[in-house]
Coordinates of C-alpha atoms and ligand atoms in Angstrom, one line a residue:
M1 CA 146.0 12.9 138.4
K2 CA 147.3 15.6 136.1
S3 CA 143.8 15.7 134.6
I4 CA 142.0 16.0 138.0
V5 CA 144.1 18.9 138.7
L6 CA 143.6 20.5 135.6
L7 CA 139.7 19.6 136.2
I8 CA 139.4 21.1 139.2
S9 CA 141.4 24.3 138.1
L10 CA 139.0 24.4 135.3
L11 CA 136.0 24.1 137.5
A12 CA 137.6 26.9 140.0
V13 CA 137.6 29.4 136.9
I14 CA 134.4 29.1 135.0
P15 CA 131.4 27.3 133.8
C16 CA 129.5 26.1 137.1
A17 CA 129.8 29.5 138.6
Q18 CA 127.0 30.9 136.4
A19 CA 124.6 28.6 138.2
Q20 CA 125.3 30.4 141.8
Q21 CA 124.0 33.9 140.1
T22 CA 121.2 34.9 142.3
D23 CA 117.8 36.3 141.0
L24 CA 117.9 40.0 141.2
I25 CA 117.2 41.6 144.1
A26 CA 114.4 44.0 142.6
N27 CA 114.5 46.7 144.6
T28 CA 117.8 47.6 146.4
D29 CA 117.0 51.1 147.4
G30 CA 114.1 49.6 149.8
R31 CA 116.7 48.0 152.1
K32 CA 119.9 48.4 154.1
T33 CA 122.9 48.8 151.9
I34 CA 126.7 49.3 152.0
S35 CA 128.1 51.3 149.2
L36 CA 131.2 49.8 147.9
D37 CA 131.6 53.2 145.6
G38 CA 135.1 54.9 145.7
E39 CA 138.4 54.1 144.6
W40 CA 139.0 50.2 143.4
R41 CA 142.6 49.1 142.7
T42 CA 143.0 48.0 139.1
I43 CA 145.3 46.2 136.8
I44 CA 145.0 47.0 132.9
D45 CA 145.4 43.5 131.3
P46 CA 145.3 43.6 127.5
Y47 CA 146.4 39.7 127.2
E48 CA 144.2 38.4 130.0
T49 CA 147.4 37.4 131.8
G50 CA 145.4 37.3 135.0
Y51 CA 143.1 34.8 133.8
Y52 CA 144.7 32.5 131.1
D53 CA 148.0 30.3 131.7
Y54 CA 150.7 30.4 128.8
R55 CA 148.9 27.3 127.1
Y56 CA 146.0 29.4 127.0
Q57 CA 144.0 27.6 129.5
P58 CA 142.2 29.4 132.2
S59 CA 144.7 29.5 135.0
A60 CA 143.6 28.3 138.7
D61 CA 146.2 30.9 140.1
G62 CA 144.8 33.9 138.6
Y63 CA 144.7 37.6 139.8
F64 CA 141.4 36.8 141.6
K65 CA 143.5 34.9 144.0
D66 CA 144.9 38.3 144.9
A67 CA 147.8 36.4 146.1
K68 CA 150.9 38.1 148.2
P69 CA 154.2 36.7 148.5
K70 CA 154.8 34.7 151.8
T71 CA 158.2 34.3 151.7
K72 CA 161.0 36.5 150.2
S73 CA 161.5 33.8 147.5
D74 CA 158.1 33.9 146.3
L75 CA 157.2 34.6 142.6
I76 CA 154.1 36.4 142.0
E77 CA 153.9 39.1 139.2
Y78 CA 151.1 41.2 140.1
D79 CA 150.0 43.1 143.0
F80 CA 146.7 45.2 143.6
D81 CA 147.7 46.9 146.5
T82 CA 150.4 48.9 144.9
S83 CA 148.6 49.1 141.4
E84 CA 146.8 52.4 140.3
S85 CA 142.9 52.7 141.0
L86 CA 139.9 53.8 139.2
K87 CA 136.7 55.3 140.4
V88 CA 133.4 53.4 140.7
P89 CA 130.9 53.9 139.6
G90 CA 132.8 55.0 136.3
D91 CA 133.6 54.2 132.8
W92 CA 137.8 53.7 132.3
N93 CA 137.8 55.5 129.2
T94 CA 136.9 58.8 130.7
Q95 CA 139.1 58.5 133.7
Q96 CA 142.7 58.2 132.1
E97 CA 143.7 59.7 128.7
R98 CA 145.6 56.4 127.7
L99 CA 142.0 54.2 128.4
L100 CA 140.0 56.3 126.0
F101 CA 140.2 54.0 123.1
Y102 CA 140.9 50.6 125.4
E103 CA 138.9 47.7 124.7
G104 CA 139.8 44.5 126.6
T105 CA 140.2 43.1 130.3
I106 CA 140.8 45.4 133.6
W107 CA 140.7 43.7 136.7
Y108 CA 139.3 45.6 139.7
K109 CA 140.0 44.9 143.5
K110 CA 137.7 46.1 146.6
A111 CA 139.1 45.0 150.0
F112 CA 136.3 45.6 152.8
D113 CA 135.3 44.5 156.1
Y114 CA 131.8 43.4 157.4
Q115 CA 130.6 42.6 160.8
R116 CA 128.4 39.3 159.9
K117 CA 125.1 39.4 161.9
E118 CA 122.8 36.4 162.9
N119 CA 120.0 35.3 160.4
T120 CA 120.9 38.0 157.8
R121 CA 122.3 37.2 154.3
L122 CA 124.4 39.3 152.5
F123 CA 124.7 39.9 148.7
V124 CA 127.0 41.8 146.3
Y125 CA 125.2 43.7 143.9
F126 CA 126.3 45.4 140.6
G127 CA 124.4 48.1 138.8
A128 CA 126.1 47.0 135.5
A129 CA 129.5 46.4 134.4
N130 CA 130.5 46.4 130.6
Y131 CA 130.5 44.1 129.2
I132 CA 131.4 40.9 130.6
A133 CA 132.1 40.5 134.5
D134 CA 133.8 37.5 136.3
V135 CA 133.2 38.1 140.0
Y136 CA 135.3 36.4 142.9
L137 CA 135.4 36.7 146.6
N138 CA 138.5 35.6 148.4
G139 CA 139.4 33.8 145.7
E140 CA 136.4 31.9 145.0
K141 CA 134.4 32.8 141.9
L142 CA 130.9 34.2 142.4
G143 CA 129.7 33.9 138.5
R144 CA 130.2 35.6 135.4
H145 CA 127.6 38.1 134.2
E146 CA 127.3 39.2 130.5
G147 CA 125.6 42.5 129.1
G148 CA 127.0 45.9 129.9
F149 CA 123.6 47.6 130.9
T150 CA 121.7 45.7 133.5
P151 CA 122.2 44.8 137.1
F152 CA 123.1 41.6 138.8
N153 CA 124.0 40.2 142.2
F154 CA 125.5 37.1 144.1
E155 CA 124.9 35.8 147.2
I156 CA 128.0 35.7 149.4
T157 CA 126.9 34.9 153.0
K158 CA 128.9 32.0 153.4
L159 CA 132.2 33.5 151.8
V160 CA 132.5 36.6 153.7
R161 CA 134.6 37.2 156.4
D162 CA 134.8 39.8 159.3
T163 CA 138.0 41.3 158.0
G164 CA 140.1 41.8 154.9
N165 CA 137.8 40.5 152.3
S166 CA 138.8 40.8 148.7
L167 CA 136.5 41.7 145.7
I168 CA 137.7 41.2 142.7
V169 CA 136.1 41.7 139.1
K170 CA 137.7 40.9 135.6
V171 CA 135.8 43.3 133.6
D172 CA 135.9 42.9 129.6
N173 CA 134.5 45.1 127.1
K174 CA 135.9 43.4 124.2
R175 CA 133.3 43.7 121.2
R176 CA 132.1 40.4 119.6
R177 CA 130.3 39.4 116.7
D178 CA 128.2 36.8 118.8
A179 CA 127.6 39.7 121.5
V180 CA 124.5 41.9 122.2
P181 CA 125.6 44.7 121.1
T182 CA 127.4 43.3 118.5
L183 CA 130.9 44.9 116.9
I184 CA 129.6 47.9 115.5
T185 CA 127.4 50.7 117.2
D186 CA 127.2 54.5 117.0
W187 CA 128.2 55.1 120.5
W188 CA 131.5 54.9 122.6
N189 CA 132.1 51.2 124.2
Y190 CA 132.5 52.6 127.6
G191 CA 134.0 49.7 129.8
G192 CA 134.2 48.9 133.4
L193 CA 132.3 49.1 136.8
T194 CA 129.9 51.6 135.4
R195 CA 127.4 51.9 137.9
Q196 CA 127.1 51.6 141.5
V197 CA 128.4 48.6 143.4
K198 CA 126.8 47.5 146.8
L199 CA 126.4 45.1 149.6
V200 CA 122.9 44.4 150.1
E201 CA 121.7 42.9 153.5
T202 CA 118.6 41.1 153.9
P203 CA 116.8 38.6 156.5
A204 CA 117.2 34.8 156.1
T205 CA 114.0 34.8 154.2
F206 CA 113.4 38.1 152.3
V207 CA 111.0 39.7 149.9
Q208 CA 113.3 39.2 146.7
D209 CA 110.8 40.7 144.2
Y210 CA 107.1 42.2 143.6
F211 CA 105.1 43.4 140.7
I212 CA 102.9 46.0 141.9
Q213 CA 100.9 47.7 139.0
L214 CA 97.0 48.5 137.4
Q215 CA 95.8 45.1 135.9
K216 CA 95.8 45.9 132.2
G217 CA 92.6 47.6 131.1
S218 CA 91.8 48.4 134.7
R219 CA 92.1 52.0 136.4
E220 CA 90.9 50.5 139.9
R221 CA 92.4 46.9 140.0
I222 CA 95.9 46.3 141.1
S223 CA 97.4 43.1 139.9
G224 CA 100.5 41.3 140.2
W225 CA 102.7 39.0 142.8
V226 CA 105.5 39.2 145.3
K227 CA 108.4 36.7 145.7
L228 CA 110.0 35.5 148.6
N229 CA 113.7 33.7 148.6
G230 CA 114.9 31.8 151.9
S231 CA 113.5 28.9 153.8
K232 CA 110.5 30.2 155.5
L233 CA 108.6 30.4 152.1
D234 CA 105.2 30.1 153.1
Q235 CA 104.2 33.4 154.7
K236 CA 101.6 35.8 155.3
V237 CA 102.4 38.9 153.0
T238 CA 100.6 42.2 153.4
V239 CA 100.7 45.0 150.6
R240 CA 100.1 48.4 152.2
I241 CA 99.5 51.8 150.5
P242 CA 98.8 54.0 153.5
E243 CA 98.1 57.2 152.1
A244 CA 95.0 55.2 150.6
R245 CA 94.5 53.4 153.6
I246 CA 95.0 50.0 151.9
S247 CA 96.2 46.7 153.4
K248 CA 95.7 43.6 151.9
S249 CA 97.1 40.2 153.2
F250 CA 98.0 37.3 151.0
T251 CA 99.7 34.0 151.7
T252 CA 102.7 32.8 149.7
D253 CA 103.0 29.1 148.3
A254 CA 105.7 26.6 148.5
N255 CA 107.7 28.4 146.1
G256 CA 107.5 31.6 148.1
S257 CA 105.0 33.6 145.5
A258 CA 101.7 34.9 145.7
Q259 CA 99.6 36.3 143.2
I260 CA 98.1 39.6 144.5
T261 CA 94.8 41.2 143.4
F262 CA 93.0 44.2 144.8
D263 CA 90.9 47.1 144.3
A264 CA 92.1 50.3 145.0
A265 CA 90.9 53.9 144.2
L266 CA 94.1 55.8 143.5
T267 CA 95.2 59.1 142.0
L268 CA 96.6 58.2 138.8
W269 CA 100.2 59.0 137.6
S270 CA 100.4 61.2 134.5
P271 CA 103.0 63.8 133.3
D272 CA 100.5 66.4 134.5
N273 CA 100.5 64.9 137.9
P274 CA 103.0 62.3 138.6
K275 CA 101.8 61.1 141.7
L276 CA 103.8 58.2 143.4
Y277 CA 102.3 56.1 146.6
E278 CA 104.6 54.8 149.3
V279 CA 104.0 51.2 148.8
V280 CA 105.1 48.9 151.8
I281 CA 105.4 45.1 151.1
E282 CA 105.4 43.4 154.6
A283 CA 105.9 39.8 155.0
E284 CA 106.7 38.1 158.5
T285 CA 110.5 38.1 158.1
D286 CA 111.1 41.1 155.9
Q287 CA 109.7 44.2 154.9
V288 CA 110.5 46.4 151.7
Q289 CA 109.3 50.3 151.0
D290 CA 108.9 51.5 147.3
E291 CA 107.3 54.6 145.6
I292 CA 104.9 53.7 142.9
G293 CA 102.6 55.3 140.4
F294 CA 99.8 53.8 138.9
R295 CA 98.5 54.5 135.5
T296 CA 97.1 52.2 132.4
I297 CA 98.7 52.5 128.9
E298 CA 97.1 50.7 126.1
T299 CA 96.4 51.3 122.5
R300 CA 93.3 51.7 120.3
G301 CA 93.3 51.7 116.6
T302 CA 96.1 54.3 116.1
E303 CA 95.5 56.1 119.5
I304 CA 97.6 55.7 122.5
L305 CA 95.9 55.7 125.6
L306 CA 97.2 56.9 129.1
N307 CA 94.5 56.4 131.7
G308 CA 92.0 56.0 129.2
R309 CA 92.7 59.2 127.4
P310 CA 94.4 59.9 123.7
I311 CA 98.1 61.1 124.4
F312 CA 100.8 62.4 121.9
L313 CA 104.4 61.9 123.1
R314 CA 106.6 65.0 122.7
G315 CA 109.8 63.3 123.1
V316 CA 113.4 63.3 122.5
C317 CA 116.1 60.3 122.4
I318 CA 118.8 60.5 125.2
H319 CA 122.0 58.5 125.5
E320 CA 123.4 57.8 128.8
E321 CA 126.0 60.0 128.6
A322 CA 127.0 62.4 131.1
P323 CA 126.3 66.4 130.9
F324 CA 129.7 68.3 131.2
R325 CA 132.3 65.7 131.6
G326 CA 131.3 63.3 129.2
G327 CA 131.5 59.7 129.8
R328 CA 128.8 57.1 131.3
A329 CA 126.3 59.0 133.3
Y330 CA 125.6 57.2 136.5
S331 CA 124.8 59.6 139.3
R332 CA 121.1 61.2 140.3
E333 CA 122.7 64.5 139.6
D334 CA 123.4 63.2 135.9
A335 CA 119.7 62.0 135.3
L336 CA 118.4 65.1 136.6
T337 CA 120.4 67.6 134.6
L338 CA 119.6 65.6 131.4
L339 CA 115.9 65.0 132.3
T340 CA 115.7 68.8 133.1
W341 CA 117.2 69.6 129.7
A342 CA 114.5 67.4 128.2
K343 CA 112.0 69.2 130.2
E344 CA 113.0 72.6 129.3
L345 CA 112.5 71.2 125.6
G346 CA 108.6 70.7 126.8
V347 CA 109.0 66.7 126.4
N348 CA 106.4 64.4 128.2
F349 CA 108.2 61.3 126.9
V350 CA 112.0 60.3 126.2
R351 CA 113.5 57.3 124.8
L352 CA 116.3 56.1 126.3
A353 CA 118.4 54.7 123.7
H354 CA 120.0 52.3 122.9
Y355 CA 120.1 50.3 125.9
P356 CA 118.6 50.1 129.7
H357 CA 120.0 53.4 131.4
N358 CA 120.7 53.6 135.1
E359 CA 117.9 53.3 137.6
F360 CA 118.2 56.8 138.4
M361 CA 117.1 57.9 134.9
L362 CA 113.8 55.9 135.7
R363 CA 113.5 56.9 139.3
E364 CA 113.8 60.8 138.3
A365 CA 111.2 60.0 135.4
D366 CA 108.6 58.8 137.9
R367 CA 109.0 61.8 139.7
L368 CA 109.1 64.3 137.1
G369 CA 106.3 62.9 135.0
I370 CA 108.1 61.8 132.0
M371 CA 107.2 58.8 129.9
V372 CA 109.8 56.7 129.0
W373 CA 110.8 54.1 126.1
S374 CA 113.2 51.6 127.3
E375 CA 115.2 49.3 125.3
I376 CA 117.7 46.5 124.9
P377 CA 120.8 46.8 122.8
V378 CA 119.6 44.8 119.9
Y379 CA 121.1 47.2 117.0
W380 CA 121.9 47.1 113.4
T381 CA 123.7 43.3 113.1
I382 CA 123.1 40.9 115.5
L383 CA 123.5 37.1 114.8
W384 CA 120.1 36.3 114.5
E385 CA 120.6 32.5 113.9
N386 CA 123.0 31.8 117.0
S387 CA 121.1 30.8 119.9
A388 CA 123.3 31.9 122.5
T389 CA 122.8 35.3 121.0
L390 CA 119.1 35.2 121.4
E391 CA 119.6 33.8 125.2
N392 CA 121.6 36.6 125.9
A393 CA 119.2 39.3 124.4
Q394 CA 116.2 37.2 126.4
N395 CA 118.3 37.6 129.5
Q396 CA 119.2 41.4 129.1
L397 CA 115.3 42.0 128.6
T398 CA 114.5 40.0 131.7
E399 CA 117.1 41.8 133.8
M400 CA 115.7 45.6 132.7
I401 CA 112.1 44.2 133.3
A402 CA 113.2 42.8 136.3
R403 CA 114.6 46.2 137.6
D404 CA 111.9 48.7 136.3
K405 CA 108.6 46.8 136.1
N406 CA 107.2 48.9 139.0
R407 CA 108.2 52.1 137.3
A408 CA 104.9 53.9 136.4
A409 CA 107.3 56.2 133.9
I410 CA 107.8 53.1 131.6
I411 CA 105.2 52.9 129.0
I412 CA 107.0 50.9 126.4
W413 CA 109.7 48.0 126.1
S414 CA 111.3 48.5 122.7
M415 CA 113.0 45.2 121.2
A416 CA 115.4 46.3 118.8
N417 CA 116.9 49.3 116.8
E418 CA 117.1 49.5 112.8
T419 CA 117.5 45.6 112.3
P420 CA 117.2 44.5 109.0
V421 CA 114.4 42.4 107.6
G422 CA 114.7 38.9 107.2
D423 CA 113.3 35.5 108.4
A424 CA 116.1 34.6 111.0
R425 CA 115.6 38.2 112.4
L426 CA 111.7 37.9 112.3
S427 CA 111.9 34.9 114.6
F428 CA 114.5 36.1 117.0
L429 CA 112.6 39.4 117.5
K430 CA 109.1 37.6 117.8
K431 CA 110.8 35.6 120.9
L432 CA 111.7 38.6 122.4
V433 CA 108.3 40.0 122.1
E434 CA 107.0 37.1 123.5
H435 CA 109.1 36.8 126.4
A436 CA 108.7 40.6 127.4
R437 CA 104.7 39.9 127.1
S438 CA 105.2 37.1 129.4
L439 CA 107.1 39.3 131.7
D440 CA 104.8 42.2 131.6
P441 CA 101.3 42.1 130.1
G442 CA 100.8 45.7 130.8
R443 CA 103.4 47.6 128.9
L444 CA 103.4 48.6 125.1
I445 CA 105.8 46.6 122.9
S446 CA 107.7 48.7 120.2
A447 CA 110.6 48.9 118.1
A448 CA 112.4 51.4 116.1
M449 CA 111.9 49.8 112.3
E450 CA 113.0 51.2 109.1
R451 CA 111.0 52.5 106.2
H452 CA 111.2 52.3 102.5
Y453 CA 109.9 54.2 99.3
I454 CA 107.5 52.7 97.2
D455 CA 107.6 55.5 94.9
D456 CA 109.8 58.7 95.0
K457 CA 107.5 60.6 97.4
T458 CA 105.6 57.9 99.3
E459 CA 107.6 56.2 102.5
M460 CA 106.1 53.0 103.8
I461 CA 106.3 51.3 106.9
D462 CA 105.7 47.6 106.2
D463 CA 108.4 45.7 108.1
P464 CA 106.9 42.3 109.1
L465 CA 107.9 42.8 112.5
G466 CA 105.0 45.6 113.0
E467 CA 102.5 42.7 113.1
Y468 CA 103.9 41.6 116.4
L469 CA 104.2 45.2 117.9
D470 CA 101.6 47.6 119.7
V471 CA 103.5 50.7 118.8
L472 CA 105.3 51.0 115.6
G473 CA 108.5 52.9 116.0
C474 CA 110.3 54.4 112.7
N475 CA 113.9 55.7 112.1
E476 CA 114.1 58.4 109.1
Y477 CA 116.5 61.0 108.4
V478 CA 115.0 62.8 105.7
G479 CA 117.2 65.8 105.2
W480 CA 120.4 64.5 106.5
Y481 CA 121.1 61.0 104.8
D482 CA 118.2 61.3 102.7
G483 CA 117.9 64.4 100.3
L484 CA 117.9 68.0 101.7
P485 CA 115.7 69.2 104.2
E486 CA 113.0 70.4 102.1
K487 CA 112.6 66.9 100.9
A488 CA 110.2 66.4 103.9
D489 CA 107.7 68.5 102.7
R490 CA 106.9 66.2 99.4
L491 CA 106.6 63.2 101.2
E492 CA 103.6 60.9 102.1
W493 CA 103.6 58.6 104.8
K494 CA 102.1 55.5 105.2
T495 CA 101.6 52.2 106.7
K496 CA 100.0 48.8 106.4
Y497 CA 99.1 48.6 110.0
Q498 CA 96.4 50.1 111.7
K499 CA 98.5 51.0 114.8
P500 CA 100.1 54.2 116.4
L501 CA 103.6 55.6 114.9
I502 CA 106.2 57.0 116.8
M503 CA 108.9 58.7 114.6
S504 CA 111.6 57.1 117.0
E505 CA 114.5 59.0 115.4
F506 CA 115.2 61.9 113.0
G507 CA 117.5 64.7 113.0
G508 CA 120.6 65.9 111.6
S509 CA 124.3 67.4 112.7
A510 CA 125.2 70.7 113.6
L511 CA 128.5 71.8 115.6
Y512 CA 127.5 74.4 118.2
G513 CA 128.7 77.9 117.2
N514 CA 129.3 77.0 113.7
H515 CA 127.2 79.3 111.3
G516 CA 126.2 79.5 107.6
D517 CA 123.2 79.5 105.6
A518 CA 120.2 76.8 105.7
L519 CA 122.2 74.6 103.0
T520 CA 125.5 74.5 104.6
R521 CA 126.3 71.1 106.1
W522 CA 127.3 70.7 109.9
T523 CA 125.7 74.5 110.6
E524 CA 123.2 75.2 113.1
E525 CA 121.2 76.7 110.5
Y526 CA 121.1 73.3 108.3
Q527 CA 119.9 71.3 111.5
E528 CA 117.6 74.1 112.2
E529 CA 116.3 73.8 108.5
I530 CA 115.5 70.0 109.1
Y531 CA 113.8 70.4 112.2
K532 CA 111.3 73.1 110.6
H533 CA 110.6 71.1 107.7
Q534 CA 110.3 67.7 109.7
L535 CA 107.9 69.3 112.3
A536 CA 105.5 70.6 109.3
A537 CA 105.6 67.4 107.5
L538 CA 105.1 65.2 110.4
R539 CA 101.8 67.2 111.4
K540 CA 100.3 65.7 108.6
V541 CA 101.0 62.1 109.1
P542 CA 97.6 60.6 110.5
F543 CA 98.5 57.8 112.3
L544 CA 101.4 59.7 114.1
R545 CA 101.3 59.7 118.1
G546 CA 104.7 60.6 118.9
I547 CA 108.3 61.7 118.1
A548 CA 111.7 61.5 119.7
P549 CA 114.2 63.3 117.7
W550 CA 117.6 62.2 117.4
V551 CA 119.1 63.4 120.0
L552 CA 119.4 65.5 123.2
K553 CA 123.0 66.0 123.5
D554 CA 126.3 65.6 121.3
F555 CA 127.7 62.1 122.4
R556 CA 131.1 60.4 121.8
S557 CA 131.2 57.7 119.0
P558 CA 134.1 56.4 117.1
H559 CA 132.0 56.5 113.8
R560 CA 132.2 60.2 114.0
Q561 CA 135.9 61.1 112.4
L562 CA 135.5 64.5 110.7
P563 CA 138.1 66.6 112.0
G564 CA 137.0 70.2 113.4
I565 CA 133.5 69.2 113.3
Q566 CA 132.8 66.0 114.9
D567 CA 136.3 64.9 116.4
G568 CA 134.8 61.7 117.7
Y569 CA 131.5 63.1 118.4
N570 CA 128.0 62.5 117.0
R571 CA 126.8 66.2 116.3
K572 CA 123.1 65.6 116.3
G573 CA 122.8 66.9 119.7
L574 CA 120.1 69.8 120.4
V575 CA 122.5 70.9 123.0
S576 CA 126.5 70.4 122.6
E577 CA 128.3 68.0 124.9
T578 CA 128.5 71.0 127.4
G579 CA 124.7 71.5 127.1
V580 CA 124.6 74.6 125.2
R581 CA 121.5 75.0 123.0
K582 CA 121.6 74.8 119.3
K583 CA 119.3 76.8 117.1
A584 CA 117.1 73.6 116.5
F585 CA 116.5 73.3 120.3
F586 CA 114.1 76.4 120.2
V587 CA 112.2 75.1 116.9
L588 CA 111.6 71.9 118.5
Q589 CA 110.6 74.0 121.9
Q590 CA 108.2 76.1 119.9
F591 CA 106.5 73.4 118.4
Y592 CA 106.1 71.3 121.9
R593 CA 104.7 74.4 123.2
E594 CA 101.9 74.6 120.5
T595 CA 101.1 71.2 120.7
A596 CA 101.3 70.4 124.5
A597 CA 97.9 72.3 124.8
Q598 CA 96.1 70.2 122.1
N599 CA 97.6 67.0 122.8
T600 CA 97.9 66.2 119.3
V601 CA 100.3 67.4 116.5
G602 CA 97.0 68.7 114.9
N603 CA 96.4 65.9 112.2
K604 CA 92.9 65.5 112.8
Ligands
GCB1 C1 120.5 55.9 113.9 C2 120.8 55.1 115.2 C3 121.5 55.7 116.0 C4 122.6 56.8 115.4 C5 121.8 57.6 114.4 C6 122.9 58.7 113.4 O1 119.6 55.5 112.9 O2 119.8 54.4 115.4 O3 122.0 55.1 116.9 O4 123.3 57.5 116.2 O5 121.2 56.9 113.5 O6 123.3 59.6 113.9 O7 123.3 58.5 112.4

């Protein structure tokens, strides 16, 4: 009997739940939603008292029960409703000083009422929770999600009540060796419900997802698919692009899927003309709207071609950190500020490092005409031989692509950053490349790799991973970790591949307002000197097709300890953490002005 009770209580708290996680609703913007943002009651639980019992077994009566004493004698040692609160969306670290370094569990509770409607379904959608989220509604476990930067949702149609719903999320941001990312990163481990949370209402059978883009290699043919979810899976589905007078109908199969292809003469999306079309996906039981741009992206030899024409990517790297207030960025305003700073620099391209950024960044990049490199946090050291780590990375890749595959701005999916060459790593990353190509055959695949010297003045890019990529990415810090700024002048760059190269990082640190001569570390002049030498040298690299210097804005990092200079910030920003421009900003801006007209760095 005891063991049955134990089994039931175990089932109540962990594993089965994962199966209930519903496939992602790809475009929540296009449907009826109810925001759950605002104050959530929270319990800081470093010992996970609300999850494990005193034998370290998952407890059947954890905090997720949201229990209240029923009699004056009842013993209940927590109470959400008299606990403190935190704002959602938002990392916890920057909301309370005592949480700045906190890594562990915090429980979140939101109470809500909901008027159930006939023939509708209800989902709870999380933009992101860093890092593991265990989600419960009215005491029942909905499921667990792992990965701090991608969205997930659960269906709650059968569990939701008219009044007094208790939505509880245990968020745990403890770093783990087998996780993605692993124990060390050069950014802050911001924990919590860092992005929007919402209820999404759908008809009984609804348009779950769709992929509507130009077919690879074609500027006139649209190709993709639509997927329904529900009980009436065979339906007529019409894709309309009203402005282009397009209306094409398809029939979904017994699984609710339809392949779609049709010809369309459209104005193509580009940084000069970021044209977006209203696209309507109309099923018999549901309708969703989106704004979609259409463009092609491909490579030919060492060229990158946008809509068939060679381009040079004038970029900058960006972390998802809020301008001015610090902490994780999560709003449209944050996205607009960061991307406007980048635009003022003269970019046509951003590398969103080192994990998928919030959806506003992609939506705004689409509108502003900024091409995007988007990546998953396979960073530095990963447990290459661990199958669960691979599955986790693959899942994060799936979720990134699921959310953003219709954004014209994204031209590159990147698999990894600065990972060490080796067999297990190569086999791991090859699987990610194959996976990305199977989900999205149209975009380019890259990774930020490393280079090495073959003699004292020749830099070589020959990482075996390069063979599987469309575009080579390479991080180098000549002038900062590697010699002094003038060293860049003496180097020649080589690669064994006939592929385009993006210098996906270079730069150096300066504290804004710290001045000295060009050889004094941490001064704006030293950083400026790096940029001058780097840009002059990179002009001479014949296969270079883009640059993304590190980094737009100073960002928090526990790696960066130097008192009076770093104080917990990586200072490689071209602007300070409050957005004040350093001298190097203007050097890069000038370079971009000169090169914009030519669409090349003048190496031919
Ligand atoms: C790198 C990493 C980046 C770091 C940067 C640095 O190579 O990719 O995440 O922040 O160097 O500042 O050292």
